[in-house]
Coordinates of C-alpha atoms in Angstrom, one line a residue:
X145 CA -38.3 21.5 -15.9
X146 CA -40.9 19.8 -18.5
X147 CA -43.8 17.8 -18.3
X148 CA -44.7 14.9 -20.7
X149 CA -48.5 14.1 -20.6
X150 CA -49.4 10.6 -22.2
X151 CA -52.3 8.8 -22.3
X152 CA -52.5 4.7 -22.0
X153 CA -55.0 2.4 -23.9
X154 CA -54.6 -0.8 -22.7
X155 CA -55.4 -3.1 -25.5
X156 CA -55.2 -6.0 -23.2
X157 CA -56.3 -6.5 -19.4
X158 CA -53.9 -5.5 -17.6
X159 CA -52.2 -7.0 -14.2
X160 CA -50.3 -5.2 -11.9
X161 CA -51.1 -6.9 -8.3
X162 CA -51.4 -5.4 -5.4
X163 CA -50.9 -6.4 -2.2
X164 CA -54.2 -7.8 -1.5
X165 CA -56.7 -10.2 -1.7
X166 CA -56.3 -14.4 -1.4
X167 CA -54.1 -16.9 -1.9
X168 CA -55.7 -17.9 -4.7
X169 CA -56.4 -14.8 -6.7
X170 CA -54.0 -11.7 -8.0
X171 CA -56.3 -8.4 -7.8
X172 CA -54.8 -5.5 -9.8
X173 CA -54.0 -1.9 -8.6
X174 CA -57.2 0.8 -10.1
X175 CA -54.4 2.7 -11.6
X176 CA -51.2 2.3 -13.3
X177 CA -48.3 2.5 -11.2
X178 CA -45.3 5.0 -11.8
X179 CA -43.2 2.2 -11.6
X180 CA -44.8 0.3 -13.8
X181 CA -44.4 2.7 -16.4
X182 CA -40.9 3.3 -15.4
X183 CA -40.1 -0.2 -16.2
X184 CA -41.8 -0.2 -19.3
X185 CA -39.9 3.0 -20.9
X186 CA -36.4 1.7 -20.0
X187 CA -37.6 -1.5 -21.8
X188 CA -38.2 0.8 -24.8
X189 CA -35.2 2.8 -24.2
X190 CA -33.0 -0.7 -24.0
X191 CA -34.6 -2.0 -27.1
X192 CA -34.2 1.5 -29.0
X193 CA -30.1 1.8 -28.0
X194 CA -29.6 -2.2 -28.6
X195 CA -28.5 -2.5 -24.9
X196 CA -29.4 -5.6 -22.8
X197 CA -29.4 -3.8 -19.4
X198 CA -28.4 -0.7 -18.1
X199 CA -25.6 1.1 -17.0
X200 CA -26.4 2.2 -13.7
X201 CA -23.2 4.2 -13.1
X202 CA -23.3 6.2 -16.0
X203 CA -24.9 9.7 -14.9
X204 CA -26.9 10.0 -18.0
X205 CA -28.5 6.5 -17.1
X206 CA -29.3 7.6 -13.5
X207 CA -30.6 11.2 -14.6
X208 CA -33.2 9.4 -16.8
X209 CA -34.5 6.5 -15.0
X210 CA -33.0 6.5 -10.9
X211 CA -31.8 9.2 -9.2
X212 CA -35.1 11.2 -9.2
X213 CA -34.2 13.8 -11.9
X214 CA -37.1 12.2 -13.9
X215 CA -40.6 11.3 -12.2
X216 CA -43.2 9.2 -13.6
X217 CA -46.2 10.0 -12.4
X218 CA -49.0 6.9 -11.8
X219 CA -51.2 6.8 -14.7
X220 CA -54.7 7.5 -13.4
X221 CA -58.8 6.8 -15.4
X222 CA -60.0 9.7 -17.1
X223 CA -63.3 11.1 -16.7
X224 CA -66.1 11.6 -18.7
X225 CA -64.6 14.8 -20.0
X226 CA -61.5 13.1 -21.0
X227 CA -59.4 14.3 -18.4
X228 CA -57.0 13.0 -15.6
X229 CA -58.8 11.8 -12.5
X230 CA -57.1 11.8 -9.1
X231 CA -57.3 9.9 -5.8
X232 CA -60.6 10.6 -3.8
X233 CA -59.5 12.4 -0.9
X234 CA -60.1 10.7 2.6
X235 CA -61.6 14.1 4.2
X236 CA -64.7 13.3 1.7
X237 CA -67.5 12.1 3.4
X238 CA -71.5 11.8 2.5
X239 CA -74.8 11.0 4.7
X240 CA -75.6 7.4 4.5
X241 CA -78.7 7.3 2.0
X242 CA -77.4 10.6 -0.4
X243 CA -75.5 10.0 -3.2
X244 CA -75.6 13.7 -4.5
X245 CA -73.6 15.6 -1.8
X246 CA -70.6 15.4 -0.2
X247 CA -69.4 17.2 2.5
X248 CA -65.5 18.1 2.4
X249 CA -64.3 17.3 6.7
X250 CA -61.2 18.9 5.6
X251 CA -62.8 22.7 5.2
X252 CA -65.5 22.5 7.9
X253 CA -66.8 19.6 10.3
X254 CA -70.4 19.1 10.8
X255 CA -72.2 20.7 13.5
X256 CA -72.0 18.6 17.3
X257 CA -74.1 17.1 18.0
X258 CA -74.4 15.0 14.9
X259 CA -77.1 12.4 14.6
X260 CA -76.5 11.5 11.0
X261 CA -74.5 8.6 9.7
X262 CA -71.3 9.5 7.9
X263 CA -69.4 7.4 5.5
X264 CA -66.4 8.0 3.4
X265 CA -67.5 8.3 -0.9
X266 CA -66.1 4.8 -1.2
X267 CA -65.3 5.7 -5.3
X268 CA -61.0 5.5 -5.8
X269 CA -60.9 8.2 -8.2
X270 CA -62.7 12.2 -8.6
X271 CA -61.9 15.3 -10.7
X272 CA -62.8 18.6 -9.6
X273 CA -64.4 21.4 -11.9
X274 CA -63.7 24.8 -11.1
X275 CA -67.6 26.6 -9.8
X276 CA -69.3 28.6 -12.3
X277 CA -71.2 30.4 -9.6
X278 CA -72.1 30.9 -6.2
X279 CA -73.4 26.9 -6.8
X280 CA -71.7 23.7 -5.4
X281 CA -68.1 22.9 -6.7
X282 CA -69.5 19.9 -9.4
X283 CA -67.2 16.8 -8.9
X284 CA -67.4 13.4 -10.8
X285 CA -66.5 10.4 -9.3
X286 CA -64.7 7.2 -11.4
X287 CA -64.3 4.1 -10.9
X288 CA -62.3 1.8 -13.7
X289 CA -63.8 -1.2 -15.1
X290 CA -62.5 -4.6 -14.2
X291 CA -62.2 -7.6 -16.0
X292 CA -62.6 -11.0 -13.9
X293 CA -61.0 -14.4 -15.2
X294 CA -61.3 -17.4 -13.2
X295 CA -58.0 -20.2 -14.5
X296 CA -56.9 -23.4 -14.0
X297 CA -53.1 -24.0 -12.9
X298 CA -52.3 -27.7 -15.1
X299 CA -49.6 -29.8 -14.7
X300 CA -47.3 -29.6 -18.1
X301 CA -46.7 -33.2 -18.0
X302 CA -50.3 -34.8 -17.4
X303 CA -51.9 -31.9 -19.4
X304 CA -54.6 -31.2 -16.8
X305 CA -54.4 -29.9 -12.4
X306 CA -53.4 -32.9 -10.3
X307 CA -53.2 -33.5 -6.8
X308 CA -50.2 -33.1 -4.9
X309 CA -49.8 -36.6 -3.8
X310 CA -49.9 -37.6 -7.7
X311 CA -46.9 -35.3 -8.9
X312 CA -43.3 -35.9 -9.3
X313 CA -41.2 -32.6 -8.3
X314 CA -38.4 -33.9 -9.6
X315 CA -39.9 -34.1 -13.0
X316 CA -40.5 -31.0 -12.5
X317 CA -44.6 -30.8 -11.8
X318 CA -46.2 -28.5 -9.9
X319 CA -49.4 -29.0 -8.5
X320 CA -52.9 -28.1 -10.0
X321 CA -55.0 -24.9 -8.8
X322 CA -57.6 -22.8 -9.3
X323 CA -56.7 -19.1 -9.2
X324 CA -58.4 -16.0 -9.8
X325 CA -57.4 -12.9 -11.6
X326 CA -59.4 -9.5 -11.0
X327 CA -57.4 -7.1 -13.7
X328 CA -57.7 -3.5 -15.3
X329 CA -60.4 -4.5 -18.1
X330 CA -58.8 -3.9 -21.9
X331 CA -60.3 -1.3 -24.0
X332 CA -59.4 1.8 -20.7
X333 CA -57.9 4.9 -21.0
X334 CA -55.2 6.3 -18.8
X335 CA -53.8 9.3 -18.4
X336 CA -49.9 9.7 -16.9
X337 CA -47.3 12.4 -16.3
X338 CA -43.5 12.6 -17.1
X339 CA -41.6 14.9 -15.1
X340 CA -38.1 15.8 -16.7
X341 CA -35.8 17.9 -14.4
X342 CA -33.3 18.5 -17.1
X343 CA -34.6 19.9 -20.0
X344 CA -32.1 18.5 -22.6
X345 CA -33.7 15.1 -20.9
X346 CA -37.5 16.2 -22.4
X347 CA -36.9 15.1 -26.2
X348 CA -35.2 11.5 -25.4
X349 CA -38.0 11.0 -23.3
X350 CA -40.6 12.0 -25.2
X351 CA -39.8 9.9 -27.9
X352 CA -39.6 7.1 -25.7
X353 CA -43.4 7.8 -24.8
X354 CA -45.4 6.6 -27.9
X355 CA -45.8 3.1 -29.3
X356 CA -46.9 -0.2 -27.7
X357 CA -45.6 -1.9 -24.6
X358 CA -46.5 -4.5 -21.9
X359 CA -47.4 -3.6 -18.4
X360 CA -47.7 -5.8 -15.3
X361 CA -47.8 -9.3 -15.4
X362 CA -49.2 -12.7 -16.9
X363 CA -48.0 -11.3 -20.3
X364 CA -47.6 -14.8 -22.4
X365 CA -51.7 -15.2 -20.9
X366 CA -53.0 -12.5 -23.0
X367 CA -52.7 -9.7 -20.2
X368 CA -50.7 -6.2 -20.1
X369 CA -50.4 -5.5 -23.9
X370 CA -51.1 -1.1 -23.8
X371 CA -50.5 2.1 -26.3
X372 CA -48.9 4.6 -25.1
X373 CA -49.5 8.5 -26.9
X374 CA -48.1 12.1 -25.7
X375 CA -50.8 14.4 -25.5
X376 CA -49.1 17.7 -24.8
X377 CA -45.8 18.6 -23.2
X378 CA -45.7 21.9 -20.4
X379 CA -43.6 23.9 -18.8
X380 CA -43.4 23.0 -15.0
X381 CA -44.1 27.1 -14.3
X382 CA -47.7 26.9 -15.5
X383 CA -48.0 23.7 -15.1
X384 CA -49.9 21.9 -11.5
X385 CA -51.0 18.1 -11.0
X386 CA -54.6 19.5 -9.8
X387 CA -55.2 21.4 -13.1
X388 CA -56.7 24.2 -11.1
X389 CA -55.2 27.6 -10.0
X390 CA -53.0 28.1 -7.1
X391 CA -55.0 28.9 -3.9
X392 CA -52.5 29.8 -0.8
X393 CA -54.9 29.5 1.8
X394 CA -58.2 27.8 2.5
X395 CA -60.0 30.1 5.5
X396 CA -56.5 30.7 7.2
X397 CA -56.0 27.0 6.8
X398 CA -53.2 25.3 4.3
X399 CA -54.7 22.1 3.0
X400 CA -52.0 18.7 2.3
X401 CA -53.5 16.0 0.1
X402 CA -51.7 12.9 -1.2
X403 CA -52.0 12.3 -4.9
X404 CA -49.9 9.0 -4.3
X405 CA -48.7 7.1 -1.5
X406 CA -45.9 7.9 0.2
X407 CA -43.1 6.5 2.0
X408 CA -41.9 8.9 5.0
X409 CA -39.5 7.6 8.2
X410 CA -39.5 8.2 11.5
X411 CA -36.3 9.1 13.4
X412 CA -35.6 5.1 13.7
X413 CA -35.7 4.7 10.2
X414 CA -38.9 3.1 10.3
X415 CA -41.8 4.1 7.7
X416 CA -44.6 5.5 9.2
X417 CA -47.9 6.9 8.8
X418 CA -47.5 8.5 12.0
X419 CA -49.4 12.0 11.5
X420 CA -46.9 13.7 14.0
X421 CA -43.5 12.3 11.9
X422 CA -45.7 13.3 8.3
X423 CA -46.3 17.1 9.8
X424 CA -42.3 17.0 11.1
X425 CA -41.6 16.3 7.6
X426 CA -43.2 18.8 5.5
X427 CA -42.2 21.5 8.4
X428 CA -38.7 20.6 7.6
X429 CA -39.2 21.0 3.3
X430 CA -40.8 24.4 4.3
X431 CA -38.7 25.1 6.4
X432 CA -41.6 26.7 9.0
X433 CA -43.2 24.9 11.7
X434 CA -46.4 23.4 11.1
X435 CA -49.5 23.1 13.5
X436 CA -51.7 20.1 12.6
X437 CA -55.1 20.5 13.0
X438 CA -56.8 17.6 11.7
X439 CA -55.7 14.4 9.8
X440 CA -58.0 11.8 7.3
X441 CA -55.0 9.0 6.7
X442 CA -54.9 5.1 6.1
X443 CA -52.0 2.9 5.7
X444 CA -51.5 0.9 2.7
X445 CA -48.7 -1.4 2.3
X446 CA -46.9 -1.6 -1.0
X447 CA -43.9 -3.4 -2.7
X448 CA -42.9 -4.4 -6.3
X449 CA -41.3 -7.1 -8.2
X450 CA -38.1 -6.3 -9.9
X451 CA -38.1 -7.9 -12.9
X452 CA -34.1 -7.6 -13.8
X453 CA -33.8 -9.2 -9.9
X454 CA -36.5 -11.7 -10.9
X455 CA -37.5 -10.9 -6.9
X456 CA -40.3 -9.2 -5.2
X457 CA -38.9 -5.7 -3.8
X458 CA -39.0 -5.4 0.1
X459 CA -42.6 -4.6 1.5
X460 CA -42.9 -1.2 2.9
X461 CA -46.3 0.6 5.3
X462 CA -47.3 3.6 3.1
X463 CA -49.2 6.8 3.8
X464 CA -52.2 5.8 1.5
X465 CA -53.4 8.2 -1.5
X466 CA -55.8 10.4 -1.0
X467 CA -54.7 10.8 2.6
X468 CA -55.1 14.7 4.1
X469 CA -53.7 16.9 6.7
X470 CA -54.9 20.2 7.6
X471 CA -52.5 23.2 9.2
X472 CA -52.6 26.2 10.0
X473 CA -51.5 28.4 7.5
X474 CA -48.3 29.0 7.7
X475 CA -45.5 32.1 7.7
X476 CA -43.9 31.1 4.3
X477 CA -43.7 32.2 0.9
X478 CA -45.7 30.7 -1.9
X479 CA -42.9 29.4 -3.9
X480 CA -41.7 27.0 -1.3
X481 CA -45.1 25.8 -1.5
X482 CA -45.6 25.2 -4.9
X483 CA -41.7 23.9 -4.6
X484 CA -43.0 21.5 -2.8
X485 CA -46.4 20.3 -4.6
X486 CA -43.6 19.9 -7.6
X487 CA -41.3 18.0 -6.0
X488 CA -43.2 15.8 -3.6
X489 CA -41.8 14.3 -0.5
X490 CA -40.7 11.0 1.0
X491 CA -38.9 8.4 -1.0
X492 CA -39.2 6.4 -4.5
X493 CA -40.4 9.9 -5.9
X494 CA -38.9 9.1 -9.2
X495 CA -41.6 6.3 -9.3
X496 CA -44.5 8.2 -8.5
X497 CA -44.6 8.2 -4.6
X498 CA -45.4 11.3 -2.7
X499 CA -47.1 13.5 -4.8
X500 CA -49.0 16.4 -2.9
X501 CA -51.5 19.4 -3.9
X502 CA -51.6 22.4 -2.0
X503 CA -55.1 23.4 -1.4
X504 CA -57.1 21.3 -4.2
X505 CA -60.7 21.4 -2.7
X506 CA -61.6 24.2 -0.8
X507 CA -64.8 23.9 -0.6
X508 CA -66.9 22.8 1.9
X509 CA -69.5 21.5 0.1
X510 CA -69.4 19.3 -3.5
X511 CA -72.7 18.2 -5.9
X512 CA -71.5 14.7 -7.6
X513 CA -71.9 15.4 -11.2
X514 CA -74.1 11.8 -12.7
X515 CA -72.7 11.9 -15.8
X516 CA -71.3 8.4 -16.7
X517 CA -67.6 7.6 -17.6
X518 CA -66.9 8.0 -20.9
X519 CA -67.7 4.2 -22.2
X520 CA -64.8 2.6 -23.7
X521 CA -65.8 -0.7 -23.8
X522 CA -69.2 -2.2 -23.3
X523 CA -69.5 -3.9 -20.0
X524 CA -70.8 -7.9 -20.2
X525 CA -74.3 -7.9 -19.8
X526 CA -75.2 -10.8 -17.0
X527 CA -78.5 -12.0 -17.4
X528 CA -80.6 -11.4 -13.8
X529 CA -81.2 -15.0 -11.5
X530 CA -78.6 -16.5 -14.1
X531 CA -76.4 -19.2 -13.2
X532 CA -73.9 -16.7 -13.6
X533 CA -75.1 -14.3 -11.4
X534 CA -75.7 -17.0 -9.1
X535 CA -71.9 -18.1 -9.2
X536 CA -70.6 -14.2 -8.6
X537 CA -73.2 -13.5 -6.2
X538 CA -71.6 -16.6 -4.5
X539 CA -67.8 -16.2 -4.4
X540 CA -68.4 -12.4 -3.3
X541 CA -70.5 -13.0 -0.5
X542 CA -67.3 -15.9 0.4
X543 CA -64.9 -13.2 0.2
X544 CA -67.1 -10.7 2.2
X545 CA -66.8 -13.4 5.1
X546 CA -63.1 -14.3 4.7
X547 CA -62.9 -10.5 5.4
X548 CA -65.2 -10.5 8.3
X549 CA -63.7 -13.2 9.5
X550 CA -60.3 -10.8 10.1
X551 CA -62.2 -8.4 11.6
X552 CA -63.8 -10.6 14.3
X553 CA -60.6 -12.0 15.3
X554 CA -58.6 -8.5 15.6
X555 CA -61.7 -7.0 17.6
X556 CA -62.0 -10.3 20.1
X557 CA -58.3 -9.8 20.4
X558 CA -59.0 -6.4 21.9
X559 CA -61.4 -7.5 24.1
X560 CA -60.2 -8.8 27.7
X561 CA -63.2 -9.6 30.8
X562 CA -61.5 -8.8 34.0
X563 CA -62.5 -11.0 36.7
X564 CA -65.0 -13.4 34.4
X565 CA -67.8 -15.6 35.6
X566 CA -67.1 -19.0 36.3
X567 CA -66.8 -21.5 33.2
X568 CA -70.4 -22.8 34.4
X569 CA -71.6 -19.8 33.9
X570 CA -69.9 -19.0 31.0
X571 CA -70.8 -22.6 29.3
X572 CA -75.0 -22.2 30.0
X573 CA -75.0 -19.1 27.7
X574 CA -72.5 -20.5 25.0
X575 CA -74.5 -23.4 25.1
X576 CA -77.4 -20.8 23.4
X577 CA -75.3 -18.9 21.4
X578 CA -74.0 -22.1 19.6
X579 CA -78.1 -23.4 19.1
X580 CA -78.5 -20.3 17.8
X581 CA -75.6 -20.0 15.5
X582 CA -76.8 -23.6 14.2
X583 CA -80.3 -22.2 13.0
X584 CA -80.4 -20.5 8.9
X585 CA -81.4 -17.8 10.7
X586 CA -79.5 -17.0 14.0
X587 CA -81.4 -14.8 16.3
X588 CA -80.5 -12.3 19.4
X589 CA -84.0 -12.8 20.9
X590 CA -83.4 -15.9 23.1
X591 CA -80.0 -14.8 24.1
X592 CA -81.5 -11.8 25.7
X593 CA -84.3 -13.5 27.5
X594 CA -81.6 -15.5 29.0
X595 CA -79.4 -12.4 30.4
X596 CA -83.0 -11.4 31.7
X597 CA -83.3 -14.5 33.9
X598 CA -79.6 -14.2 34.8
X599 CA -80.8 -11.0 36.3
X600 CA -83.6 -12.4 38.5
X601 CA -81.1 -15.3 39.6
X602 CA -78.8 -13.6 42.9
X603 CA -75.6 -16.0 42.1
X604 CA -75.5 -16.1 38.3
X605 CA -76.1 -12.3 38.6
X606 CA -73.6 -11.6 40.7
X607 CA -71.0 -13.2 38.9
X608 CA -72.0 -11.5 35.7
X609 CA -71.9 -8.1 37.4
X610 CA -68.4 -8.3 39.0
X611 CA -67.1 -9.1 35.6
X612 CA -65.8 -6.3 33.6
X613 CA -64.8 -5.2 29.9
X614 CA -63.3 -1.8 30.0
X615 CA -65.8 0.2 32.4
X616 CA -69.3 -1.9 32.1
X617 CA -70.3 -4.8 33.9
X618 CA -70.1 -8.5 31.1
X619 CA -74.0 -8.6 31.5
X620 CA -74.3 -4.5 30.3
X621 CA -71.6 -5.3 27.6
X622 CA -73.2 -8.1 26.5
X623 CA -76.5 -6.5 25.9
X624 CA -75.3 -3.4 24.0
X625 CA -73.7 -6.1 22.0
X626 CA -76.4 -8.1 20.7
X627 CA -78.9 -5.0 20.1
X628 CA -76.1 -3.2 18.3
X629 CA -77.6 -2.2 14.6
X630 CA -74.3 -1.1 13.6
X631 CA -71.5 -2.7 12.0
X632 CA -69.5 0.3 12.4
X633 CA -69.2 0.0 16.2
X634 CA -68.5 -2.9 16.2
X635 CA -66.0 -4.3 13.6
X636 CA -64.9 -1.1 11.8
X637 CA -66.7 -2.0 8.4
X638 CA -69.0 -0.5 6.2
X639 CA -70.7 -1.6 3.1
X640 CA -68.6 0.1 0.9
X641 CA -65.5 -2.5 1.9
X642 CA -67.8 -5.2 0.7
X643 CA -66.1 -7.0 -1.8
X644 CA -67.4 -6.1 -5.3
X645 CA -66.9 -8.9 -8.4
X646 CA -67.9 -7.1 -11.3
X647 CA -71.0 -5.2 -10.6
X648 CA -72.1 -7.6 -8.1
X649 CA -71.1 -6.5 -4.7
X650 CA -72.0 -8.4 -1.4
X651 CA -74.3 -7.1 0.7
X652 CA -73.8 -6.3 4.5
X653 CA -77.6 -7.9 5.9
X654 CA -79.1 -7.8 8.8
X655 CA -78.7 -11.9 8.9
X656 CA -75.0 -11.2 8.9
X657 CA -74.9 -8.8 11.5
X658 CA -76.4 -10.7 13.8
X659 CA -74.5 -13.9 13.5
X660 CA -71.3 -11.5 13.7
X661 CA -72.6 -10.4 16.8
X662 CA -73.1 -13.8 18.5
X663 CA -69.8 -15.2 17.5
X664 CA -68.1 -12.1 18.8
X665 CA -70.2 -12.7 22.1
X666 CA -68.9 -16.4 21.9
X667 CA -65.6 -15.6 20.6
X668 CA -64.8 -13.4 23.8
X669 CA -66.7 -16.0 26.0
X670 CA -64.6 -19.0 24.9
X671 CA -61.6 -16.7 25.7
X672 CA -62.2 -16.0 29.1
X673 CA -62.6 -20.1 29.8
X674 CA -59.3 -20.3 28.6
X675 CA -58.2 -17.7 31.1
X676 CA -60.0 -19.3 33.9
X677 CA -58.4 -23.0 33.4
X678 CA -55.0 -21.3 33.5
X679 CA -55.6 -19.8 36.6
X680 CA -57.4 -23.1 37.6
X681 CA -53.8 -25.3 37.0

């Protein structure tokens, strides 16, 4: 087996969405997808052999490009050192407040009880240096540079947006927009991986690796035009992803992390991130039993456009990157393990999905190395209190609500009061919560002084008291609520999931919290009347 390294300057930005963001707006992956680049060589490799699609039954066809015999590998940022970064992994945490040290959950969890405030690094991408001494494992943290473009959807046959109720379908006109583009800023470096399984494959590929292409989409708008350049080509023997020697045990543990998403399914033929179905998994490509210990795992879902198709692939829930399981270490031999950090597991592997490393970051403990990305563009200076900064400052603190938003209507759903007050009750205190939530500044001081006179009042108390949510009375419930300082508890977000335009990212304040906190109140409230006039007819 070879591998092809290749690096990727985009010369253009570049747009391959993901599944996320608004309506409105297409917001690119932080990396290049394997598929991408997948798509992009059998371009080349069409255009080289004057073809006009491919043969999909011929065995050379489906060695080279489908049935997994060749992998290409996402194409990730490169550090300041010039090499290949990889996903952050989600067992890295820090204190809130230091941005020097990380602590690695995966290899030891902090002492109980813990008073200090934990957060995930919140960075996408990280690479590793191997310790010089008995010093912290250095590790530098990347994130790519992204260029924002704000355009205007015109209808051909006017020459400018209209409204709907002024177009003619049948004429073919579409309706105006706005719509936002948040790409892979031109000028970046990349750096992806070719995996050939058959040897006589390496040279056709290889060739098929240098010159210019187009990745992603919006081509014809001045997006997606890249280089692409082979660095070096190994042999898969002393060859590993990580770049860092083999380690077959971390402190009798065996370390999994996720250098890609992956698609695994359960016994239904369902995908899963189930942690128990992912463990049942890798057992069977070792062929051992494993014992989970801990897992660090999101979901992420993912899909594709098929350009031959000219149709978006079917969407599919994916263990996320960076995700990481810890086992016991287990009774087998080391070749099955680095079998399987070669081979990966899941499907779509031939596009990238399912890498793994075996035992990448032992350490317990990580310095984060300040030296800056190597800069290969310069970013647009945006003069301070500038209309500019006003406008960005603007439409992220807009999307940093639309997200908030999601999160207060998911936790209110989980939120049921058993045996409520009366809607009399219920409608004096919404009756402060919506005075309060018409003031600039909403405030949790008035609320609370009311609960305190619902407490002196027999009836009103009563009522308040018999009502429960989970195992505490409403009126207990209700003020841990509103003195809650953390967004955490509450809604599951942290400032690092504020949206970020640029270098401008929203800020989670203490303004916002609080008038978070009160519409959950009243959110949950106005439920509960609902419930009661149901039971009333």
């Amino acid at each position: 087996m070879r591998v092809i390294i290749y690096r990727i300057t985009l010369l253009e930005p570049t747009l391959v969405t993901a599944i996320q963001g608004d309506p409105n707006e297409g917001v690119a992956f932080d990396y290049i997808p394997g598929s991408t680049l997948r798509g992009a060589i059998i371009k080349k490799y069409l255009r080289t052999n004057h073809l006009t699609e491919l043969d999909s039954a011929d065995p050379h066809i489906r060695r080279l490009f489908i049935d997994g015999t060749t992998s290409y590998l996402n194409g990730y940022p490169l550090d300041s050192l010039d090499k290949r970064t990889l996903p952050t992994p989600l067992s890295w945490h820090r204190e809130k407040g230091n941005e020097q040290e990380i602590f690695d959950f995966a290899a030891e969890l902090p002492d109980l009880p813990d008073d200090k405030q934990w957060q995930w690094v919140g960075t996408p991408f990280c690479s590793l240096g191997e310790p010089k001494d008995e010093s912290k494992r250095k590790v530098q943290l990347v994130r790519p540079d992204r260029h924002i473009a704000v355009h205007t959807a015109r209808t051909r046959r006017f020459g400018r947006a209209m409204p709907a109720n002024m177009i003619d379908s049948s004429k073919g006109d579409v309706p105006g927009a706005v719509y936002r583009y948040d790409a892979l800023a031109g000028g970046q470096k990349f750096e992806a991986i070719t995996i050939c399984g058959n040897d006589a494959d390496a040279q056709e590929i290889r060739s098929l690796l240098n010159g210019e292409v187009m990745l992603g989409g919006s081509r014809s708008g001045g997006y997606g035009r890249a280089t692409l350049e082979v660095i070096r080509e190994e042999s898969t023997e002393s060859w590993r992803e990580v770049g860092l020697p083999f380690v077959t045990e971390v402190d009798d543990k065996l370390i999994i992390t996720f250098l890609s998403d992956a698609l695994i399914r359960d016994g239904n033929g369902q995908f899963t991130i189930d942690p128990l179905v992912v463990t049942e998994a890798l057992s069977q490509r070792l062929g051992v039993p494993l014992k989970l210990q801990q897992a660090f795992l999101r979901g992420e879902i993912v899909g594709g456009f098929n350009r031959k198709w000219g149709l978006p692939l079917p969407q599919a829930l994916a263990l996320r990157m960076g995700s990481v399981f810890v086992f016991d270490k287990p009774d087998c031999d080391k070749s099955k393990l680095r079998q399987l950090e070669l081979q990966g597991i899941g499907e779509r592997r031939a596009e990238g999905f399912g890498r793994i490393a075996i035992n990448w970051h032992p350490g317990a403990k990580l310095e984060v190395d300040p030296t800056p990305p190597s800069q290969t563009i310069r970013p647009a200076q945006i003069p301070s209190d500038s209309d500019s900064q006003r406008l960005l400052k603007q439409m992220a603190e807009r999307m940093l609500r639309l997200r908030l938003d999601e999160r207060l209507i998911a936790r209110t759903n989980d939120i049921h009061i058993i045996n409520p007050p009366s809607n009399a009750q219920i409608s004096r205190l919404r009756s402060i919560l919506h005075d309060e939530l018409m003031k600039e500044t909403p405030s949790t001081q008035r609320i609370l002084e009311f609960l305190n006179r619902i407490r002196e009042r027999n009836t009103a108390r009563r009522q308040f008291e018999r009502a429960r949510i989970e195992t505490k009375s409403l009126l207990n419930w209700l003020e841990e609520t509103l003195q809650d300082s953390t967004w955490e508890t509450r809604f599951g977000f942290q400032q690092t999931d504020a949206p970020r335009i640029g270098s401008i990212q929203a800020s989670l304040t203490d303004a916002l919290r609080i008038e978070y906190l009160i519409r959950l109140v009243d959110a949950v409230l106005a439920r509960a009347v609902k419930e009661n006039r149901k039971e009333a007819k």
